[in-house]
PDB file of C-alpha atoms in Angstrom:
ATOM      1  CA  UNK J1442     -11.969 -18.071  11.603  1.00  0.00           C
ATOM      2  CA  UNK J1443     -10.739 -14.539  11.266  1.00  0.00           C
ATOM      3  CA  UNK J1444     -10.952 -13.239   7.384  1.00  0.00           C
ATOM      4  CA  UNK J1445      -8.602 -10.844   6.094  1.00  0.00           C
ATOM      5  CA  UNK J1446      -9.098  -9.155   2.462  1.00  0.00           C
ATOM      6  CA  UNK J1447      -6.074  -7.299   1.107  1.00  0.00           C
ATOM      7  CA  UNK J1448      -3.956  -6.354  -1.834  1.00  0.00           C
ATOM      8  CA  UNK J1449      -0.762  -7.460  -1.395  1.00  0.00           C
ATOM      9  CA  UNK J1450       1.151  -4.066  -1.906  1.00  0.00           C
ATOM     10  CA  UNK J1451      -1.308  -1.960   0.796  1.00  0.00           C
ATOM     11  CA  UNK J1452       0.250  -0.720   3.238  1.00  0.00           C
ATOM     12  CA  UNK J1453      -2.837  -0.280   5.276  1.00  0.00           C
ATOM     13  CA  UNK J1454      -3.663  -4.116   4.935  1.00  0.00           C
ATOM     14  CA  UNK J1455      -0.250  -4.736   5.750  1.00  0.00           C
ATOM     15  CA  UNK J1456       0.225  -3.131   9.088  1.00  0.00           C
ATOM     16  CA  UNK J1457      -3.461  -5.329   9.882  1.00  0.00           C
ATOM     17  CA  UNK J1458      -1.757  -8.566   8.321  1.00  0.00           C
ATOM     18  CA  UNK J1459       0.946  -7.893  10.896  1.00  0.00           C
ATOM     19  CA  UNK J1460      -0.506  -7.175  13.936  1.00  0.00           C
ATOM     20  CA  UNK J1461      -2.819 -10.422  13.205  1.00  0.00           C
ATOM     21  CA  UNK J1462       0.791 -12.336  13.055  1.00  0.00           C
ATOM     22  CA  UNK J1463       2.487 -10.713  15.830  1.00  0.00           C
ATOM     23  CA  UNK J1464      -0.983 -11.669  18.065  1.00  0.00           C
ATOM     24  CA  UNK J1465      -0.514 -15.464  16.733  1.00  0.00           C
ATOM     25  CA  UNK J1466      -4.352 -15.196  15.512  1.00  0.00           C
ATOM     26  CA  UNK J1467      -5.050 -17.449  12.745  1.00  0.00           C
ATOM     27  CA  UNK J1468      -6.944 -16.233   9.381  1.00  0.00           C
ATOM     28  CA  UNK J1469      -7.777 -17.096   6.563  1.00  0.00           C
ATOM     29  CA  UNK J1470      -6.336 -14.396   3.648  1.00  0.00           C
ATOM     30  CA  UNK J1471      -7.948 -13.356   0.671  1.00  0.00           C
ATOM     31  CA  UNK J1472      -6.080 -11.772  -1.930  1.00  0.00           C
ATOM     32  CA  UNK J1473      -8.178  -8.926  -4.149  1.00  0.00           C
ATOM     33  CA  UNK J1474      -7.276  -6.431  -6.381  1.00  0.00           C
ATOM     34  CA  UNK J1475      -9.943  -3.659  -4.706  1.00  0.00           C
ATOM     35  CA  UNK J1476      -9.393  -1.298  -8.006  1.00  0.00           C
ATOM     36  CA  UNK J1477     -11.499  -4.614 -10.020  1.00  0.00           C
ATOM     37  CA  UNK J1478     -14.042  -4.181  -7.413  1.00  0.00           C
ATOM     38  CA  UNK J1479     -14.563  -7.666  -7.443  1.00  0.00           C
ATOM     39  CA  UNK J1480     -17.587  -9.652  -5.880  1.00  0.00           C
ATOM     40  CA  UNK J1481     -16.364 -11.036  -3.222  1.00  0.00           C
ATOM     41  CA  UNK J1482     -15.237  -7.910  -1.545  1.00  0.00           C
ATOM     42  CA  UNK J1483     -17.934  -5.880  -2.528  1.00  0.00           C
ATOM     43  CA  UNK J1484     -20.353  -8.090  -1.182  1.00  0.00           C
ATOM     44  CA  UNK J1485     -18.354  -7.898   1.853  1.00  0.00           C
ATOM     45  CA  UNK J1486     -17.512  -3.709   1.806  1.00  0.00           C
ATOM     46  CA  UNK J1487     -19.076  -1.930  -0.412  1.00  0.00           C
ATOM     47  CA  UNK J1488     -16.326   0.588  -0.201  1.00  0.00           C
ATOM     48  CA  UNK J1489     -14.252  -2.014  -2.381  1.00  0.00           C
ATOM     49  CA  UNK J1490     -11.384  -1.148  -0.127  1.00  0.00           C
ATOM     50  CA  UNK J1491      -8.444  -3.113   1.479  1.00  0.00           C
ATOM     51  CA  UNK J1492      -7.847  -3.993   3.965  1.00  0.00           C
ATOM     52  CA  UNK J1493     -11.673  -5.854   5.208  1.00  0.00           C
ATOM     53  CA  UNK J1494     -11.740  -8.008   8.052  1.00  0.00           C
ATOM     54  CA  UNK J1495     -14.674 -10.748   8.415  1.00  0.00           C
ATOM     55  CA  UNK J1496     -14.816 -11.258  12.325  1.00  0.00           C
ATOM     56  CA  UNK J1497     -15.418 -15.230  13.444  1.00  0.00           C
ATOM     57  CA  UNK J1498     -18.876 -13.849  13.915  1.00  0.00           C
ATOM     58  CA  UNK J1499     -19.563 -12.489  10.723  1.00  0.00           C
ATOM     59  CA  UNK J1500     -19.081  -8.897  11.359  1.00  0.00           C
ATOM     60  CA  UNK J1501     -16.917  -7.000   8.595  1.00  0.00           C
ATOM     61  CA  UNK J1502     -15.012  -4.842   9.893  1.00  0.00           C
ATOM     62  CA  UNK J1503     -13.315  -1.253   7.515  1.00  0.00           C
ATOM     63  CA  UNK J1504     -10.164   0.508   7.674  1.00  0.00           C
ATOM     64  CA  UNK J1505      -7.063  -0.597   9.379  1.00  0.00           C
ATOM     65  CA  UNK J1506      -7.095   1.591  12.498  1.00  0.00           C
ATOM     66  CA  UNK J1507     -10.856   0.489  13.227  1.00  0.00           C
ATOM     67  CA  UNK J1508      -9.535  -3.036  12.754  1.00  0.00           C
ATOM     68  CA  UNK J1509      -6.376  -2.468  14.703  1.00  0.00           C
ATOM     69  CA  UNK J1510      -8.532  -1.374  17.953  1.00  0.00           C
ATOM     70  CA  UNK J1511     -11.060  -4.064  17.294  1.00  0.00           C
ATOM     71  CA  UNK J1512      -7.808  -6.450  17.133  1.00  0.00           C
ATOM     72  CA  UNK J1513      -6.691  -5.160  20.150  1.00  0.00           C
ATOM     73  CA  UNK J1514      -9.860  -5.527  21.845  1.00  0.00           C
ATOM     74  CA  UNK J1515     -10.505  -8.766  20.885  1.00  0.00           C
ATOM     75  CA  UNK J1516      -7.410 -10.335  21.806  1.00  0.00           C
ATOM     76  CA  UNK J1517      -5.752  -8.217  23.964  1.00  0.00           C
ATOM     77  CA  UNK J1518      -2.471 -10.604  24.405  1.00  0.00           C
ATOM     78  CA  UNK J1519       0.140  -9.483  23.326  1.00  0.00           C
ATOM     79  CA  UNK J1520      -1.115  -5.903  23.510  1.00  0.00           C
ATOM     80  CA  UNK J1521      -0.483  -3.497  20.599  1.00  0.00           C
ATOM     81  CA  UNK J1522       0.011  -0.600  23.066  1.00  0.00           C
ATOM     82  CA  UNK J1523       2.314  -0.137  25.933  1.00  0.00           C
ATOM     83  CA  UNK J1524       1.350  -0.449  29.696  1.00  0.00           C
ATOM     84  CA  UNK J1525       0.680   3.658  30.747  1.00  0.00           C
ATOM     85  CA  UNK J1526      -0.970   6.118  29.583  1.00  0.00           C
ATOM     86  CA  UNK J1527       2.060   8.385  28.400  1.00  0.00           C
ATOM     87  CA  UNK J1528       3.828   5.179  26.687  1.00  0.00           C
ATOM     88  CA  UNK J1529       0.386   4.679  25.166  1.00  0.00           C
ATOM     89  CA  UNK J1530      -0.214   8.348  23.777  1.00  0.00           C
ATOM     90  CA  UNK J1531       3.908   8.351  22.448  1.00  0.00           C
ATOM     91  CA  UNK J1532       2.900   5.140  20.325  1.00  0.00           C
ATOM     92  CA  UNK J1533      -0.336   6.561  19.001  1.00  0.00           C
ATOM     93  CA  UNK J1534       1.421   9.803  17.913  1.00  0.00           C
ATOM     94  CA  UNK J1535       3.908   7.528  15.905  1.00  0.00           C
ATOM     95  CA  UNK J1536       1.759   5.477  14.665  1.00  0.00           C
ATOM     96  CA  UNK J1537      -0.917   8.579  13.278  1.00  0.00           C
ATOM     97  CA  UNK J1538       2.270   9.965  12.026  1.00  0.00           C
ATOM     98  CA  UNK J1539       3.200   6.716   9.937  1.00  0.00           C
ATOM     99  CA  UNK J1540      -0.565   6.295   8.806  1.00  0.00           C
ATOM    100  CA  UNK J1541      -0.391  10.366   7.557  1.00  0.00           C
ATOM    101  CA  UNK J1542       3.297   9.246   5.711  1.00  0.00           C
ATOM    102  CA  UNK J1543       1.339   6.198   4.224  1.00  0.00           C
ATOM    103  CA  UNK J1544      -0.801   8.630   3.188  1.00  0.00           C
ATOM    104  CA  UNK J1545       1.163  11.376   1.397  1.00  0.00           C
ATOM    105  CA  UNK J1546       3.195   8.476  -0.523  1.00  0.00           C
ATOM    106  CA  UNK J1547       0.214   6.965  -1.627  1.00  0.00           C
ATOM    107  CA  UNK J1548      -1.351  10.429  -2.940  1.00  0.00           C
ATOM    108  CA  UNK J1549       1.792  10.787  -5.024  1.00  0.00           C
ATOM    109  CA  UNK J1550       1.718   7.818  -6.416  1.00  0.00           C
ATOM    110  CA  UNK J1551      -2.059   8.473  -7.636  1.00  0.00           C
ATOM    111  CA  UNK J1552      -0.775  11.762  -9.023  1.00  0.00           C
ATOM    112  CA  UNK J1553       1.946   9.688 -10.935  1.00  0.00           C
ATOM    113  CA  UNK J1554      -0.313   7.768 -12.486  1.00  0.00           C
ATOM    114  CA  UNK J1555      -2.060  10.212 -14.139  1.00  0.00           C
ATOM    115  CA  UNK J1556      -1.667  11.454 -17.788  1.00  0.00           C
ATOM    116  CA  UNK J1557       1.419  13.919 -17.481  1.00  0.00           C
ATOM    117  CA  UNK J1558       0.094  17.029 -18.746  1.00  0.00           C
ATOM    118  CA  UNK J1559      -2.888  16.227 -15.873  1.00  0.00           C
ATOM    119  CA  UNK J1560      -0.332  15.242 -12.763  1.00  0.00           C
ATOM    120  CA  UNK J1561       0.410  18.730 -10.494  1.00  0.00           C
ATOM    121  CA  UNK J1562       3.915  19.044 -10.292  1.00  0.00           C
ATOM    122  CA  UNK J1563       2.955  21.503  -6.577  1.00  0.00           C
ATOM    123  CA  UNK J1564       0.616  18.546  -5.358  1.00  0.00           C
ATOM    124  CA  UNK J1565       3.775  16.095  -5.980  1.00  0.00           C
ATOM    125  CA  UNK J1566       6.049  18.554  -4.186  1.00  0.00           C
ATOM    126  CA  UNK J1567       3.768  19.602  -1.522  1.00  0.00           C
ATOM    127  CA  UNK J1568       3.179  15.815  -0.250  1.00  0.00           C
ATOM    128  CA  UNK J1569       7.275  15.167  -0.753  1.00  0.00           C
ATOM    129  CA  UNK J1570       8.274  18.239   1.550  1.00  0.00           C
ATOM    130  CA  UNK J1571       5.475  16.957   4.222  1.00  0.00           C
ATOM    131  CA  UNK J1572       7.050  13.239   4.156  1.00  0.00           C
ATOM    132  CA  UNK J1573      10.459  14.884   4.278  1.00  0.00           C
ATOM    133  CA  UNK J1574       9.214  16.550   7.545  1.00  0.00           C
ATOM    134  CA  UNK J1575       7.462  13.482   9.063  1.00  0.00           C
ATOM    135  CA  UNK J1576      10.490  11.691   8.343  1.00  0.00           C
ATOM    136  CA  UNK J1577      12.737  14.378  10.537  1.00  0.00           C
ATOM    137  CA  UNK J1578       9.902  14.213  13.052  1.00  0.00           C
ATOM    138  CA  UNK J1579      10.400  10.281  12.836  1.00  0.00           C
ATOM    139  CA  UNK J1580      14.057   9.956  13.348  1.00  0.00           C
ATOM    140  CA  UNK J1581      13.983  12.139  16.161  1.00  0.00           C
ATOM    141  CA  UNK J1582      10.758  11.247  18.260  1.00  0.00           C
ATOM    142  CA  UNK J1583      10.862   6.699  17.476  1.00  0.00           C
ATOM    143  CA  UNK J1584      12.148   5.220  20.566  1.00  0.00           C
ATOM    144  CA  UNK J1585      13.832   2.059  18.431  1.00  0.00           C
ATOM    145  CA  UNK J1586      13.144  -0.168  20.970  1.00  0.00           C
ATOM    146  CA  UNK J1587      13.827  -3.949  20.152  1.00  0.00           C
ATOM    147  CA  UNK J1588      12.186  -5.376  23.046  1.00  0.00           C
ATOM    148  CA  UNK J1589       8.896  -4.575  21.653  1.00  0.00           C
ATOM    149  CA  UNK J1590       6.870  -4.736  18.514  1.00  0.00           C
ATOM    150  CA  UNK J1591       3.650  -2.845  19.224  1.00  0.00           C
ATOM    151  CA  UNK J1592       1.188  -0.263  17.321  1.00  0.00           C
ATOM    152  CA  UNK J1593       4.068   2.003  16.511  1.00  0.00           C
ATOM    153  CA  UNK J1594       6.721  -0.277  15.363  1.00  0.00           C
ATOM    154  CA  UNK J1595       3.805  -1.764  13.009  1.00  0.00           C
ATOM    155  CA  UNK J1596       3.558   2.018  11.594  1.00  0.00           C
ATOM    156  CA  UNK J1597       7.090   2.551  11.013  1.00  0.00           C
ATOM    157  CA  UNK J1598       7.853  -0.627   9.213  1.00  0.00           C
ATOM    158  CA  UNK J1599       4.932  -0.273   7.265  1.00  0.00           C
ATOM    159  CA  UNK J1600       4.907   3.111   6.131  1.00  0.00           C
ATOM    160  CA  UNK J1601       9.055   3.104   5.796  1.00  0.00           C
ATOM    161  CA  UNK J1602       8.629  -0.412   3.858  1.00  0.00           C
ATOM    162  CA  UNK J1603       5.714   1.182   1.286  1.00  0.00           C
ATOM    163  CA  UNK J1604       8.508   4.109   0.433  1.00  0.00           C
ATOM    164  CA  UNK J1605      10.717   1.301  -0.299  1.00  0.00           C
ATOM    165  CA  UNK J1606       8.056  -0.033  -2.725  1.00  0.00           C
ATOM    166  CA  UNK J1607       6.340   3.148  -4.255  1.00  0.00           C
ATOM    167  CA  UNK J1608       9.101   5.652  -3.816  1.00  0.00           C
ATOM    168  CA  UNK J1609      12.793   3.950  -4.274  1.00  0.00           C
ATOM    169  CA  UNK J1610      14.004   6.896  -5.777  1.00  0.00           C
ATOM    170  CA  UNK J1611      13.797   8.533  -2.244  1.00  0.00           C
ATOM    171  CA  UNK J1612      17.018   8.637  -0.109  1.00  0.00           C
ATOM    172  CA  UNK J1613      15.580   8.437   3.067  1.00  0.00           C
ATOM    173  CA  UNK J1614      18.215   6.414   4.692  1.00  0.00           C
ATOM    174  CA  UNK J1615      21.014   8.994   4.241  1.00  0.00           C
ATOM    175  CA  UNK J1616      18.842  11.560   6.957  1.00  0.00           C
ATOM    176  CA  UNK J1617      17.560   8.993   8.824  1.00  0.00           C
ATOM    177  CA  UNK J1618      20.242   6.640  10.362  1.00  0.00           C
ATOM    178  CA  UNK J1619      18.566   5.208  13.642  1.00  0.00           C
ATOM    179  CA  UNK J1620      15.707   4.567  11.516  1.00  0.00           C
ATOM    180  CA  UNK J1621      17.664   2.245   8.966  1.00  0.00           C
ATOM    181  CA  UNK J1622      19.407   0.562  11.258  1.00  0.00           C
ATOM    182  CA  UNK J1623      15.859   0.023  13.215  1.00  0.00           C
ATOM    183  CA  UNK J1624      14.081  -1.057   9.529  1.00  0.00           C
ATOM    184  CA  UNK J1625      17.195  -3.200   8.779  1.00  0.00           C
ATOM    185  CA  UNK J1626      16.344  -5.123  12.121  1.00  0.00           C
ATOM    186  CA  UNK J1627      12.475  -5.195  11.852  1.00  0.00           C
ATOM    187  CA  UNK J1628      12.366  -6.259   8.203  1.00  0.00           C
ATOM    188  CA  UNK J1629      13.619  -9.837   9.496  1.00  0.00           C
ATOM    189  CA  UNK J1630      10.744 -10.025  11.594  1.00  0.00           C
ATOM    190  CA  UNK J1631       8.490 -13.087  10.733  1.00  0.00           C
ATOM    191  CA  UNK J1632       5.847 -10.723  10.749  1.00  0.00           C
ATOM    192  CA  UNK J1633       7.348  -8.506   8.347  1.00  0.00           C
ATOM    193  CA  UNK J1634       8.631 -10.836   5.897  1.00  0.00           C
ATOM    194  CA  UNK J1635       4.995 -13.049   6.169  1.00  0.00           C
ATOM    195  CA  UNK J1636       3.532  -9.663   4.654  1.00  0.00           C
ATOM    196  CA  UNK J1637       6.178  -8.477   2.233  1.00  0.00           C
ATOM    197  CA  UNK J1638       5.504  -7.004  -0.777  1.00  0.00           C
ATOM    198  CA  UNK J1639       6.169  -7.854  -4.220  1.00  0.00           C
ATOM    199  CA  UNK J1640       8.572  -5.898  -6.452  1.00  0.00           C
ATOM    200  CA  UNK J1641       6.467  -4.107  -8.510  1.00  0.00           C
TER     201      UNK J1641
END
């Protein structure tokens, strides 16, 4: 059986998590906090990073896009990318935008973390006017299709559910209307509430 290593608030572990789901795979999930670097991960990555897949054959597998096309490979039904090659390239854009929003908001909320007088107030900014762009970018280009829930759709509800989490104080919703009535819809997914966060 498939083995899955993640932290329950990655947003990287939880777009794998739900592709897993949405391709009816079973797996067994291990819960780690990778900052601990604890033993059983690091025997398995010694990156001590989430998420870490285990294949049935014993091969771990790194990083959620490596996993995602290993996924896809691997079982290829239902597919996480569209029939064509134009459909497929419009899904990978949104979905390498989401992973670069994913990104940004977790960079800020390193640079949070740090002792004040260390945290750059331009770094902070910076990353916020580059999500506030991706975010235009995303309202405008994400076909909100409801018939499908493929590679793209994962990236959106991930990276719009880890602002949620990390960045509440953000007002995304009042620029981006499509998109929250879209993330309204998709957060009732079973894959999407299987994977939820906790309020932290």
């Amino acid at each position: 059986m498939l083995k899955l290593m993640l932290s329950l608030t990655s947003p990287f572990a939880r777009k794998v998590k739900v592709a897993l789901i949405e391709k009816a795979l079973p797996f067994e999930e291990i819960r780690v906090d990778p900052w601990a670097v604890p033993k059983v991960l690091l025997q398995a990555n010694p990156l001590s990073q989430v998420p870490t897949l285990v294949t049935d054959t014993g091969e771990t597998l790194v990083n959620s896009e490596t996993i995602l096309t290993w996924l896809e490979r691997h079982a290829p039904s239902p597919p996480l990318l569209p029939a064509g090659n134009a459909e497929a390239a419009r899904a990978l854009a949104i979905a390498g935008l989401c992973q670069g929003m994913i990104e940004m908001t977790v960079a800020i909320v390193l640079e949070r973390r740090r002792a004040p007088e260390q945290q750059s107030a331009a770094l902070i900014e910076r990353r916020t006017q580059a999500l506030q762009r991706a975010m235009a970018q995303l309202e405008n280009r994400f076909h909100v299709q409801r018939d499908r829930f493929q590679i793209d759709a994962i990236g959106v509800a991930c990276a719009l559910g880890y602002l949620d989490l990390r960045l509440p104080e953000w007002p995304w919703r009042k620029s981006a209307p499509r998109l929250t009535d879209w993330q309204a819809w998709a957060a009732a997914r079973p894959s999407l509430q299987a994977s939820a966060p906790p309020a932290v």
